Amino acid sequence: MSTTTWRDLRSWSTPCWRCCANAARRSIESTLTASDKPPASQRTVNQTTPTEEIYMRAAVYQGPRTVTIENVPDPTIKEPADLIVKTKVASMCGSDLYLFNGEVADLVAPGHTTLGHEICGEVIETGSAVTHFKVGDRVSFPYSVSCGRCENCIAGQTAHCLVSGAAVYGFGTAFGDLGGSQAEYVRVPLADGHLEHVPDTIADEAAPFLSCNLPSAAIAVHTAAIEPTDTVAVVGCGPTGQLALELVRRRTGATVFALDPVSFRRERAEKLGANALDASPDTADASVQTILDATNGLGVHKVVEFAGRGAGFDLAVRIARPGATISGGGVYLEREHPASLFDMFFKNLQLRLNGFANVKTAQWQAKRLIESKVIDPTAVVTHRVKLDEFPSAATQFADRAPGFLKMLITP
């Protein structure tokens, strides 16, 4: 095959650049098989400039609760260790709501930041230093970029990679300013260090759960060290909380409580075998008392927290018995939230926070859970949308619209 790539066509800049580019494109096409050729809709060419600039569509943050689908510059290979992935299926994580709702304005650049960190994609181009992947491979990446070789990565703290600088896909300028997965294409830096092959046994719709949700749930449940007779509470029954609840039910034969303010989430939790309780501010006290009454006034042995909010963490502390473990998998970005050190001290609580999860270390386990049919992560999917429909769907997700739990997005 010719070493010329589709991206080489952008170098034509003579007055007859378009004719030359088309001739070159036809020449390349003659050397490609049908599976090698990108679809006609793969690239949008700017027709107004004398140099060919290629665009793709992506979800762009414009301000609080405002996302639009825009043409943005096509991602390109910048370093030899990069590769480019074509998005097959993406999603939206609950942690994205911090950005979407405008709660972390210092992390994002309106009109520039593209969103999303969950994906199933296909490799379409590789840098010269990439050895573990080839064009056509089906892949998923963990939400954070890691090299696999630095001191933190070797210690298992891949989310704190010293080489990437703790970069996160689609999470704003403060986390590496990387393009997100809610787009047609994504650049993957340090690909050999963290990108993951998706086996044929895992469907496209299940693969995005390898990026964040399922590994995060597995890490939090494992870290909770649940014993077979432990009473457990899952605080926060969004998509990841629901996955964690399924794993918790396999760890203990004792009562499992599920707390969430959203009624349809509680209904789903009950179907998974939990005693679902309302965590709304006006009923939380009664729910806490219900747990205390059911545990001889002591509280639960283990709490798995996936609300990702200060109120959820406070609730976890209240329902934990002396000596209990709180395994926090939620993303806490509320920098000024007050917490009672006395309550945690006096109860001798063990806090194990994993919200900035080292997902890369648990992707292998997540794959095994899906392949072994221990868990079907697509069971939490309630909505499937096209990229153009995403802005409206994001608002529904943020508003906790009735029946809206998890969306999958296709370009």
Short mmCIF file of C-alpha atoms in Angstrom, two decimals:
data_model
loop_
_atom_site.label_atom_id
_atom_site.label_comp_id
_atom_site.label_asym_id
_atom_site.label_seq_id
_atom_site.Cartn_x
_atom_site.Cartn_y
_atom_site.Cartn_z
CA MET A 1 0.00 0.00 0.00
CA SER A 2 1.18 3.53 -0.70
CA THR A 3 2.67 5.32 2.30
CA THR A 4 0.59 8.40 1.44
CA THR A 5 -2.27 8.85 3.89
CA TRP A 6 -5.60 10.61 3.71
CA ARG A 7 -4.11 13.39 5.79
CA ASP A 8 -1.32 14.01 3.29
CA LEU A 9 -3.92 15.56 1.01
CA ARG A 10 -4.06 18.64 3.25
CA SER A 11 -0.56 19.56 2.07
CA TRP A 12 -1.72 20.55 -1.45
CA SER A 13 -1.58 24.34 -1.72
CA THR A 14 -1.05 25.14 -5.41
CA PRO A 15 -3.70 27.15 -7.33
CA CYS A 16 -5.06 23.86 -8.66
CA TRP A 17 -4.86 22.27 -5.21
CA ARG A 18 -8.34 20.72 -5.34
CA CYS A 19 -7.78 19.02 -8.68
CA CYS A 20 -4.41 17.74 -7.53
CA ALA A 21 -5.86 16.57 -4.24
CA ASN A 22 -8.69 14.74 -5.97
CA ALA A 23 -6.24 13.07 -8.32
CA ALA A 24 -4.13 11.97 -5.39
CA ARG A 25 -7.19 10.73 -3.56
CA ARG A 26 -8.21 8.63 -6.56
CA SER A 27 -4.68 7.24 -6.74
CA ILE A 28 -4.80 6.21 -3.09
CA GLU A 29 -8.28 4.72 -3.47
CA SER A 30 -7.03 2.45 -6.20
CA THR A 31 -4.64 0.82 -3.70
CA LEU A 32 -7.19 0.35 -0.92
CA THR A 33 -9.66 -2.42 -0.27
CA ALA A 34 -13.25 -1.52 0.47
CA SER A 35 -12.68 -2.00 4.19
CA ASP A 36 -9.73 0.40 4.11
CA LYS A 37 -11.67 3.27 2.60
CA PRO A 38 -13.30 5.79 4.92
CA PRO A 39 -16.95 6.50 4.16
CA ALA A 40 -17.82 9.51 2.07
CA SER A 41 -19.12 11.31 5.16
CA GLN A 42 -15.87 10.78 7.06
CA ARG A 43 -14.40 14.22 6.43
CA THR A 44 -15.75 17.68 5.72
CA VAL A 45 -13.45 19.88 3.65
CA ASN A 46 -13.38 23.63 4.12
CA GLN A 47 -14.24 24.95 0.65
CA THR A 48 -13.20 28.57 1.30
CA THR A 49 -9.45 28.43 1.85
CA PRO A 50 -6.66 27.59 -0.60
CA THR A 51 -5.20 24.99 1.76
CA GLU A 52 -7.23 21.93 2.53
CA GLU A 53 -8.36 21.84 6.13
CA ILE A 54 -10.38 18.86 7.26
CA TYR A 55 -13.12 19.01 9.83
CA MET A 56 -15.17 16.63 11.92
CA ARG A 57 -18.27 17.03 14.07
CA ALA A 58 -17.98 17.15 17.84
CA ALA A 59 -19.94 18.18 20.91
CA VAL A 60 -18.53 21.55 22.04
CA TYR A 61 -19.16 23.15 25.44
CA GLN A 62 -20.46 26.70 24.95
CA GLY A 63 -21.42 27.59 28.51
CA PRO A 64 -23.55 26.30 31.38
CA ARG A 65 -26.03 23.73 30.08
CA THR A 66 -25.25 24.62 26.47
CA VAL A 67 -23.55 22.16 24.14
CA THR A 68 -23.64 22.41 20.37
CA ILE A 69 -22.49 20.11 17.59
CA GLU A 70 -19.83 21.96 15.63
CA ASN A 71 -17.28 21.40 12.89
CA VAL A 72 -13.89 21.34 14.61
CA PRO A 73 -10.41 20.63 13.22
CA ASP A 74 -9.79 17.00 12.49
CA PRO A 75 -7.45 15.32 15.03
CA THR A 76 -4.02 14.53 13.65
CA ILE A 77 -0.97 12.57 14.69
CA LYS A 78 1.17 14.96 16.77
CA GLU A 79 3.62 12.53 18.33
CA PRO A 80 4.93 9.14 17.14
CA ALA A 81 3.09 7.40 20.01
CA ASP A 82 -0.31 8.83 18.91
CA LEU A 83 -3.04 7.14 16.98
CA ILE A 84 -6.43 8.25 15.69
CA VAL A 85 -9.66 6.48 16.56
CA LYS A 86 -12.95 6.70 14.70
CA THR A 87 -15.81 6.73 17.19
CA LYS A 88 -18.31 3.91 16.82
CA VAL A 89 -20.22 4.41 20.08
CA ALA A 90 -19.73 6.99 22.84
CA SER A 91 -21.60 7.92 25.98
CA MET A 92 -21.96 10.54 28.70
CA CYS A 93 -20.72 9.95 32.23
CA GLY A 94 -22.30 11.44 35.32
CA SER A 95 -19.03 13.24 36.02
CA ASP A 96 -19.52 15.14 32.73
CA LEU A 97 -22.41 16.95 34.41
CA TYR A 98 -19.95 19.04 36.42
CA LEU A 99 -18.77 20.46 33.09
CA PHE A 100 -22.16 20.53 31.38
CA ASN A 101 -23.81 22.37 34.27
CA GLY A 102 -21.03 24.97 34.39
CA GLU A 103 -19.95 24.06 37.93
CA VAL A 104 -16.23 23.99 37.13
CA ALA A 105 -15.80 26.99 34.88
CA ASP A 106 -12.05 27.15 35.50
CA LEU A 107 -11.61 23.69 33.92
CA VAL A 108 -13.18 24.42 30.55
CA ALA A 109 -12.92 26.84 27.63
CA PRO A 110 -16.33 27.73 26.14
CA GLY A 111 -16.38 27.32 22.39
CA HIS A 112 -13.31 25.10 22.51
CA THR A 113 -13.66 22.20 24.96
CA THR A 114 -15.03 19.02 23.40
CA LEU A 115 -16.62 16.50 25.72
CA GLY A 116 -16.76 12.81 26.54
CA HIS A 117 -14.44 10.06 27.81
CA GLU A 118 -16.32 6.82 27.10
CA ILE A 119 -15.88 5.08 23.76
CA CYS A 120 -15.84 2.11 21.46
CA GLY A 121 -13.82 3.02 18.42
CA GLU A 122 -11.80 1.79 15.48
CA VAL A 123 -8.16 2.65 14.82
CA ILE A 124 -7.82 4.47 11.50
CA GLU A 125 -4.27 5.82 11.71
CA THR A 126 -1.18 5.11 13.81
CA GLY A 127 1.97 7.01 14.64
CA SER A 128 5.36 5.55 13.75
CA ALA A 129 6.09 4.47 17.35
CA VAL A 130 2.81 2.58 17.91
CA THR A 131 3.45 -1.17 18.03
CA HIS A 132 0.47 -2.69 19.87
CA PHE A 133 -2.29 -1.50 17.54
CA LYS A 134 -2.99 -1.43 13.83
CA VAL A 135 -5.56 0.14 11.54
CA GLY A 136 -8.88 -1.65 11.88
CA ASP A 137 -8.47 -2.67 15.53
CA ARG A 138 -11.54 -2.17 17.72
CA VAL A 139 -10.56 -0.38 20.90
CA SER A 140 -11.66 1.44 24.03
CA PHE A 141 -9.63 3.78 26.20
CA PRO A 142 -9.78 4.41 29.95
CA TYR A 143 -10.96 7.93 30.69
CA SER A 144 -7.43 8.98 31.73
CA VAL A 145 -4.25 8.85 29.67
CA SER A 146 -1.34 6.84 31.06
CA CYS A 147 2.07 5.83 29.75
CA GLY A 148 2.35 2.53 31.65
CA ARG A 149 6.01 3.14 32.49
CA CYS A 150 6.36 6.03 34.95
CA GLU A 151 6.60 5.56 38.72
CA ASN A 152 2.91 6.21 39.30
CA CYS A 153 1.76 3.90 36.50
CA ILE A 154 3.99 1.07 37.75
CA ALA A 155 2.49 1.57 41.23
CA GLY A 156 -1.01 1.21 39.78
CA GLN A 157 -1.84 4.92 40.01
CA THR A 158 -2.42 5.23 36.28
CA ALA A 159 -4.82 8.18 36.65
CA HIS A 160 -1.86 10.11 38.04
CA CYS A 161 0.52 9.35 35.16
CA LEU A 162 3.56 11.59 35.38
CA VAL A 163 4.06 11.62 31.62
CA SER A 164 0.52 12.58 30.61
CA GLY A 165 0.13 14.93 33.56
CA ALA A 166 -3.09 13.18 34.67
CA ALA A 167 -4.72 14.02 31.35
CA VAL A 168 -8.39 13.11 30.88
CA TYR A 169 -10.24 12.85 27.58
CA GLY A 170 -12.80 15.58 27.04
CA PHE A 171 -12.51 17.09 30.52
CA GLY A 172 -11.34 20.59 29.77
CA THR A 173 -8.16 22.59 29.63
CA ALA A 174 -7.12 21.74 33.19
CA PHE A 175 -6.84 18.03 32.37
CA GLY A 176 -4.70 18.11 29.27
CA ASP A 177 -7.07 19.87 26.85
CA LEU A 178 -7.70 16.61 24.99
CA GLY A 179 -10.50 16.07 22.52
CA GLY A 180 -13.46 14.08 23.81
CA SER A 181 -15.23 10.97 22.58
CA GLN A 182 -18.50 12.75 21.78
CA ALA A 183 -17.06 13.37 18.34
CA GLU A 184 -16.44 11.58 15.08
CA TYR A 185 -12.71 11.09 15.76
CA VAL A 186 -10.35 11.22 18.74
CA ARG A 187 -6.58 11.51 19.03
CA VAL A 188 -5.13 8.97 21.47
CA PRO A 189 -1.71 9.97 22.86
CA LEU A 190 0.60 7.38 24.46
CA ALA A 191 -1.58 4.74 22.84
CA ASP A 192 0.52 1.68 23.66
CA GLY A 193 0.48 2.65 27.34
CA HIS A 194 -3.27 2.63 27.97
CA LEU A 195 -5.47 1.90 24.96
CA GLU A 196 -7.32 -1.42 25.25
CA HIS A 197 -8.27 -3.93 22.55
CA VAL A 198 -11.96 -4.84 22.51
CA PRO A 199 -12.44 -8.58 21.85
CA ASP A 200 -15.07 -9.87 19.45
CA THR A 201 -16.96 -11.26 22.44
CA ILE A 202 -17.85 -7.72 23.58
CA ALA A 203 -20.37 -5.79 21.50
CA ASP A 204 -19.90 -2.19 20.41
CA GLU A 205 -22.60 -1.02 22.83
CA ALA A 206 -20.94 -2.72 25.80
CA ALA A 207 -17.42 -1.50 25.04
CA PRO A 208 -17.88 2.14 26.20
CA PHE A 209 -18.51 0.79 29.69
CA LEU A 210 -14.85 -0.29 29.74
CA SER A 211 -13.80 3.37 29.68
CA CYS A 212 -15.13 4.33 33.08
CA ASN A 213 -18.39 2.96 34.51
CA LEU A 214 -17.74 -0.75 34.92
CA PRO A 215 -14.07 -0.61 36.02
CA SER A 216 -14.97 2.16 38.49
CA ALA A 217 -17.77 0.03 39.93
CA ALA A 218 -15.47 -3.00 40.17
CA ILE A 219 -12.75 -0.98 41.92
CA ALA A 220 -15.13 0.54 44.47
CA VAL A 221 -16.78 -2.77 45.33
CA HIS A 222 -13.42 -4.56 45.60
CA THR A 223 -12.00 -1.79 47.79
CA ALA A 224 -15.00 -2.01 50.12
CA ALA A 225 -13.83 -5.54 51.07
CA ILE A 226 -17.37 -6.82 51.53
CA GLU A 227 -17.74 -9.98 53.60
CA PRO A 228 -20.57 -12.52 53.02
CA THR A 229 -22.54 -11.34 56.07
CA ASP A 230 -21.96 -7.60 55.75
CA THR A 231 -24.87 -5.21 55.48
CA VAL A 232 -24.11 -2.81 52.65
CA ALA A 233 -25.51 0.46 51.36
CA VAL A 234 -25.03 1.83 47.86
CA VAL A 235 -25.46 5.60 47.86
CA GLY A 236 -26.23 6.96 44.40
CA CYS A 237 -28.03 4.73 41.90
CA GLY A 238 -27.04 6.28 38.61
CA PRO A 239 -25.53 4.03 35.92
CA THR A 240 -22.30 3.26 37.80
CA GLY A 241 -24.15 2.89 41.09
CA GLN A 242 -26.48 0.37 39.46
CA LEU A 243 -23.50 -1.63 38.14
CA ALA A 244 -21.90 -1.50 41.59
CA LEU A 245 -25.16 -2.68 43.13
CA GLU A 246 -25.16 -5.75 40.90
CA LEU A 247 -21.62 -6.59 42.01
CA VAL A 248 -22.44 -5.96 45.69
CA ARG A 249 -25.37 -8.37 45.57
CA ARG A 250 -22.91 -11.10 44.56
CA ARG A 251 -20.69 -10.38 47.57
CA THR A 252 -23.11 -10.59 50.50
CA GLY A 253 -26.17 -12.50 51.59
CA ALA A 254 -27.19 -9.78 54.06
CA THR A 255 -29.42 -6.78 53.42
CA VAL A 256 -28.31 -4.31 50.78
CA PHE A 257 -29.75 -0.80 50.86
CA ALA A 258 -29.81 1.53 47.85
CA LEU A 259 -30.29 5.26 48.38
CA ASP A 260 -31.15 7.76 45.65
CA PRO A 261 -33.47 10.76 45.35
CA VAL A 262 -34.81 9.70 41.92
CA SER A 263 -37.81 7.36 42.05
CA PHE A 264 -37.23 5.41 38.84
CA ARG A 265 -33.62 4.73 39.89
CA ARG A 266 -34.89 3.33 43.17
CA GLU A 267 -37.35 1.15 41.27
CA ARG A 268 -34.50 -0.31 39.22
CA ALA A 269 -32.47 -0.87 42.38
CA GLU A 270 -35.34 -2.81 43.93
CA LYS A 271 -35.43 -5.08 40.88
CA LEU A 272 -31.76 -5.86 41.59
CA GLY A 273 -32.69 -7.03 45.08
CA ALA A 274 -31.96 -3.92 47.12
CA ASN A 275 -34.04 -2.25 49.80
CA ALA A 276 -34.39 1.11 48.06
CA LEU A 277 -34.74 4.27 50.14
CA ASP A 278 -35.33 7.89 49.23
CA ALA A 279 -32.28 10.14 49.60
CA SER A 280 -34.10 13.38 48.85
CA PRO A 281 -33.25 16.15 51.36
CA ASP A 282 -36.71 16.12 52.94
CA THR A 283 -36.80 12.34 53.44
CA ALA A 284 -33.14 11.47 54.02
CA ASP A 285 -33.51 11.56 57.82
CA ALA A 286 -36.30 8.99 57.68
CA SER A 287 -34.21 6.77 55.38
CA VAL A 288 -31.26 6.97 57.77
CA GLN A 289 -33.55 5.95 60.64
CA THR A 290 -34.85 3.00 58.58
CA ILE A 291 -31.30 1.73 58.17
CA LEU A 292 -30.50 2.22 61.85
CA ASP A 293 -33.68 0.38 62.87
CA ALA A 294 -32.75 -2.52 60.58
CA THR A 295 -29.21 -2.79 61.97
CA ASN A 296 -29.84 -2.62 65.72
CA GLY A 297 -29.06 1.08 65.75
CA LEU A 298 -25.54 0.54 64.44
CA GLY A 299 -25.58 1.26 60.70
CA VAL A 300 -24.15 -0.75 57.81
CA HIS A 301 -20.77 -2.48 57.64
CA LYS A 302 -19.85 -1.12 54.21
CA VAL A 303 -20.93 1.84 52.09
CA VAL A 304 -20.25 2.14 48.36
CA GLU A 305 -20.76 5.79 47.44
CA PHE A 306 -21.45 6.78 43.82
CA ALA A 307 -23.47 9.98 44.21
CA GLY A 308 -20.29 11.98 43.67
CA ARG A 309 -21.62 14.88 45.70
CA GLY A 310 -20.98 16.21 49.16
CA ALA A 311 -24.52 15.38 50.27
CA GLY A 312 -23.99 11.78 49.22
CA PHE A 313 -20.74 11.55 51.15
CA ASP A 314 -22.40 13.03 54.25
CA LEU A 315 -25.16 10.45 53.97
CA ALA A 316 -22.57 7.67 53.73
CA VAL A 317 -20.97 8.83 56.98
CA ARG A 318 -24.33 8.97 58.75
CA ILE A 319 -25.36 5.39 57.89
CA ALA A 320 -21.95 3.80 58.52
CA ARG A 321 -21.53 1.89 61.78
CA PRO A 322 -18.40 2.25 63.97
CA GLY A 323 -15.45 0.65 62.18
CA ALA A 324 -17.25 0.64 58.82
CA THR A 325 -15.62 1.17 55.45
CA ILE A 326 -16.75 3.85 53.04
CA SER A 327 -15.59 3.13 49.50
CA GLY A 328 -16.11 6.31 47.52
CA GLY A 329 -16.29 5.92 43.77
CA GLY A 330 -17.98 9.23 43.06
CA VAL A 331 -16.22 12.23 41.55
CA TYR A 332 -15.96 14.98 44.15
CA LEU A 333 -15.29 18.39 42.62
CA GLU A 334 -16.96 20.45 45.35
CA ARG A 335 -13.83 22.02 46.77
CA GLU A 336 -15.44 23.88 49.65
CA HIS A 337 -17.79 21.19 50.97
CA PRO A 338 -17.56 20.92 54.78
CA ALA A 339 -17.15 17.47 56.30
CA SER A 340 -17.14 16.55 59.98
CA LEU A 341 -13.77 15.11 60.90
CA PHE A 342 -15.20 14.39 64.34
CA ASP A 343 -17.90 12.09 62.96
CA MET A 344 -15.34 10.14 60.93
CA PHE A 345 -12.86 10.05 63.79
CA PHE A 346 -15.35 9.05 66.45
CA LYS A 347 -16.72 6.19 64.33
CA ASN A 348 -13.24 4.91 63.43
CA LEU A 349 -14.27 4.92 59.77
CA GLN A 350 -12.04 3.66 57.01
CA LEU A 351 -12.23 5.95 53.98
CA ARG A 352 -11.15 4.53 50.64
CA LEU A 353 -11.76 7.09 47.93
CA ASN A 354 -11.37 5.98 44.34
CA GLY A 355 -13.31 8.60 42.39
CA PHE A 356 -10.26 9.52 40.31
CA ALA A 357 -10.19 5.85 39.52
CA ASN A 358 -7.21 3.99 38.10
CA VAL A 359 -9.49 2.49 35.47
CA LYS A 360 -6.69 1.08 33.35
CA THR A 361 -5.82 -1.36 36.14
CA ALA A 362 -9.37 -2.77 36.21
CA GLN A 363 -10.26 -2.87 32.51
CA TRP A 364 -9.15 -6.49 32.29
CA GLN A 365 -11.56 -7.37 35.11
CA ALA A 366 -14.36 -5.42 33.48
CA LYS A 367 -13.83 -7.33 30.24
CA ARG A 368 -13.98 -10.62 32.12
CA LEU A 369 -17.21 -9.61 33.87
CA ILE A 370 -18.85 -8.94 30.49
CA GLU A 371 -17.39 -11.94 28.67
CA SER A 372 -18.34 -14.30 31.51
CA LYS A 373 -21.88 -12.84 31.51
CA VAL A 374 -21.56 -11.94 35.17
CA ILE A 375 -22.93 -8.54 34.28
CA ASP A 376 -24.49 -6.94 31.21
CA PRO A 377 -23.65 -3.23 31.41
CA THR A 378 -26.02 -2.39 28.57
CA ALA A 379 -28.90 -3.18 30.92
CA VAL A 380 -28.57 0.38 32.26
CA VAL A 381 -28.92 1.92 28.78
CA THR A 382 -32.26 3.67 28.38
CA HIS A 383 -31.60 5.98 25.44
CA ARG A 384 -29.74 5.72 22.12
CA VAL A 385 -29.12 8.97 20.25
CA LYS A 386 -27.26 10.31 17.25
CA LEU A 387 -24.56 12.91 17.81
CA ASP A 388 -26.83 15.65 16.45
CA GLU A 389 -29.41 14.72 19.11
CA PHE A 390 -26.90 14.78 21.94
CA PRO A 391 -27.41 18.39 23.16
CA SER A 392 -31.08 17.72 23.87
CA ALA A 393 -30.33 14.32 25.42
CA ALA A 394 -27.65 15.86 27.65
CA THR A 395 -30.21 18.25 29.08
CA GLN A 396 -32.57 15.35 29.81
CA PHE A 397 -29.76 13.46 31.53
CA ALA A 398 -28.81 16.49 33.61
CA ASP A 399 -32.45 17.06 34.58
CA ARG A 400 -32.89 13.39 35.54
CA ALA A 401 -35.83 13.14 33.16
CA PRO A 402 -38.18 10.28 34.04
CA GLY A 403 -36.77 7.01 32.76
CA PHE A 404 -33.46 8.54 31.63
CA LEU A 405 -30.51 6.62 33.08
CA LYS A 406 -27.78 6.13 30.45
CA MET A 407 -27.41 7.11 26.81
CA LEU A 408 -25.30 5.75 24.01
CA ILE A 409 -24.24 8.11 21.23
CA THR A 410 -23.39 7.27 17.63
CA PRO A 411 -21.88 9.84 15.23
#
